[in-house]
Short mmCIF file of C-alpha atoms in Angstrom, two decimals:
data_model
loop_
_atom_site.label_atom_id
_atom_site.label_comp_id
_atom_site.label_asym_id
_atom_site.label_seq_id
_atom_site.Cartn_x
_atom_site.Cartn_y
_atom_site.Cartn_z
CA MET A 1 12.18 -19.37 26.47
CA ILE A 2 9.73 -22.27 26.71
CA ILE A 3 7.87 -21.20 23.57
CA THR A 4 11.11 -20.79 21.60
CA SER A 5 12.39 -24.20 22.65
CA THR A 6 9.04 -25.76 21.77
CA LEU A 7 9.18 -24.15 18.34
CA VAL A 8 12.73 -25.38 17.76
CA LEU A 9 11.80 -28.92 18.83
CA THR A 10 8.75 -28.88 16.55
CA ILE A 11 10.84 -27.76 13.58
CA ILE A 12 13.49 -30.40 14.28
CA TRP A 13 10.77 -33.00 14.74
CA SER A 14 9.20 -32.14 11.39
CA ILE A 15 12.44 -32.19 9.37
CA LEU A 16 13.95 -35.37 10.78
CA PRO A 17 13.95 -38.14 8.20
CA SER A 18 11.57 -40.97 8.86
CA SER A 19 13.61 -43.57 7.02
CA SER A 20 17.24 -44.43 7.49
CA ASP A 21 19.86 -42.70 5.43
CA GLU A 22 23.49 -43.65 4.86
CA HIS A 23 24.79 -40.35 6.24
CA THR A 24 22.99 -40.40 9.57
CA PRO A 25 23.42 -42.99 12.30
CA GLN A 26 20.31 -45.16 12.59
CA GLN A 27 20.52 -45.56 16.35
CA PHE A 28 20.45 -41.76 16.96
CA ILE A 29 17.44 -41.15 14.69
CA SER A 30 15.46 -44.08 16.07
CA THR A 31 16.11 -42.89 19.63
CA ILE A 32 14.92 -39.37 18.84
CA LEU A 33 11.88 -40.61 16.94
CA ASP A 34 10.96 -42.90 19.83
CA ILE A 35 10.95 -39.93 22.23
CA PHE A 36 8.52 -37.87 20.15
CA PRO A 37 5.02 -38.98 19.18
CA GLN A 38 4.09 -39.72 15.59
CA ARG A 39 4.42 -36.95 13.03
CA ARG A 40 0.71 -36.62 12.35
CA TRP A 41 0.40 -35.10 15.82
CA ILE A 42 2.19 -31.98 14.52
CA ILE A 43 -0.82 -31.14 12.36
CA THR A 44 -3.27 -32.14 15.08
CA LEU A 45 -1.63 -30.06 17.81
CA GLU A 46 -1.17 -27.03 15.57
CA SER A 47 -4.82 -27.23 14.47
CA ILE A 48 -6.00 -27.48 18.07
CA MET A 49 -3.87 -24.47 19.06
CA LEU A 50 -5.11 -22.46 16.09
CA MET A 51 -8.77 -23.19 16.86
CA GLY A 52 -8.15 -22.39 20.53
CA MET A 53 -6.68 -19.02 19.57
CA LEU A 54 -9.63 -18.33 17.27
CA CYS A 55 -12.14 -19.15 20.01
CA THR A 56 -10.20 -17.10 22.57
CA TYR A 57 -10.00 -13.99 20.39
CA THR A 58 -13.66 -14.27 19.39
CA GLY A 59 -14.68 -14.74 23.02
CA LEU A 60 -12.62 -11.75 24.16
CA LEU A 61 -14.18 -9.59 21.45
CA MET A 62 -17.69 -10.62 22.46
CA TYR A 63 -16.93 -10.11 26.17
CA ASN A 64 -15.49 -6.66 25.50
CA GLU A 65 -18.45 -5.63 23.36
CA ASP A 66 -21.16 -7.00 25.65
CA SER A 67 -19.82 -6.54 29.16
CA LEU A 68 -17.22 -3.77 29.17
CA THR A 69 -18.84 -1.26 26.81
CA PRO A 70 -21.17 1.15 28.65
CA PRO A 71 -24.69 1.62 27.27
CA LEU A 72 -25.26 4.52 24.91
CA ASP A 73 -27.59 6.35 27.31
CA SER A 74 -24.95 6.33 30.06
CA LEU A 75 -23.20 9.55 31.01
CA CYS A 76 -19.86 7.68 30.84
CA THR A 77 -19.97 7.75 27.03
CA VAL A 78 -19.90 11.56 27.00
CA THR A 79 -17.83 12.64 30.00
CA ASP A 80 -15.37 11.09 32.40
CA ALA A 81 -15.34 10.83 36.18
CA GLY A 82 -13.41 14.09 36.53
CA GLY A 83 -16.00 16.16 34.65
CA GLN A 84 -18.08 18.77 36.45
CA LEU A 85 -21.49 19.50 34.99
CA VAL A 86 -22.85 23.02 34.85
CA ILE A 87 -26.35 22.98 36.31
CA GLU A 88 -28.44 26.13 36.04
CA ASP A 89 -32.16 26.19 36.78
CA ASP A 90 -32.84 29.17 34.54
CA THR A 91 -32.27 28.66 30.80
CA ASP A 92 -31.45 32.34 30.25
CA VAL A 93 -28.67 32.23 32.85
CA LEU A 94 -27.29 29.07 31.27
CA VAL A 95 -27.30 30.68 27.82
CA LYS A 96 -25.71 33.95 28.96
CA ARG A 97 -23.04 32.45 31.23
CA TRP A 98 -22.09 29.17 29.57
CA ALA A 99 -23.66 28.41 26.19
CA PHE A 100 -21.67 30.62 23.82
CA LYS A 101 -18.45 30.86 25.83
CA GLU A 102 -15.60 28.44 26.35
CA THR A 103 -15.77 26.33 29.47
CA SER A 104 -11.98 26.50 30.01
CA GLY A 105 -11.82 22.73 30.36
CA ILE A 106 -13.05 22.76 33.95
CA TYR A 107 -16.80 22.48 33.44
CA ASP A 108 -18.79 20.32 31.03
CA LEU A 109 -22.09 21.51 29.66
CA PRO A 110 -24.89 19.00 30.10
CA LEU A 111 -25.43 17.06 26.89
CA MET A 112 -29.18 17.68 26.72
CA ASP A 113 -28.74 21.43 27.18
CA ALA A 114 -26.10 21.56 24.47
CA CYS A 115 -28.32 19.58 22.09
CA GLN A 116 -31.29 21.83 22.84
CA LEU A 117 -29.19 24.92 22.19
CA LEU A 118 -27.77 23.54 18.97
CA TYR A 119 -30.77 21.82 17.44
CA LEU A 120 -34.05 22.69 19.16
CA TYR A 121 -34.02 26.46 19.39
CA ASP A 122 -33.28 29.03 16.73
CA ASN A 123 -29.80 30.38 17.53
CA GLU A 124 -30.71 33.92 16.49
CA ASP A 125 -33.30 34.18 19.27
CA LEU A 126 -30.87 32.96 21.95
CA SER A 127 -27.88 35.12 21.08
CA ARG A 128 -29.60 38.37 22.07
#
């Protein structure tokens, strides 16, 4: 409500005539113009608000990118807090039980093991 009334007052302020006219009473216009500051303040205030919005949005973007984004080597970028990692000491057991089967959404395969299975080893040797 405050923003709407401010907008309406700004529009009225900008369209009021600065000189007297025969159709409008001089006393009313001079009283209204005495209440408000000079008209050049419209441009000044709007420019200050626009630059403030620009600085705020730029600052929020930089804060989000620098402070809230986790580093790329963090486990948070791959899985969430509810994920359960499958940890097997023996690679053969990991391959036979988990690597080529669905995890049913309950367990997450460790990222390094999945990358090793996909890119480091030859898949024909592991599927036996």
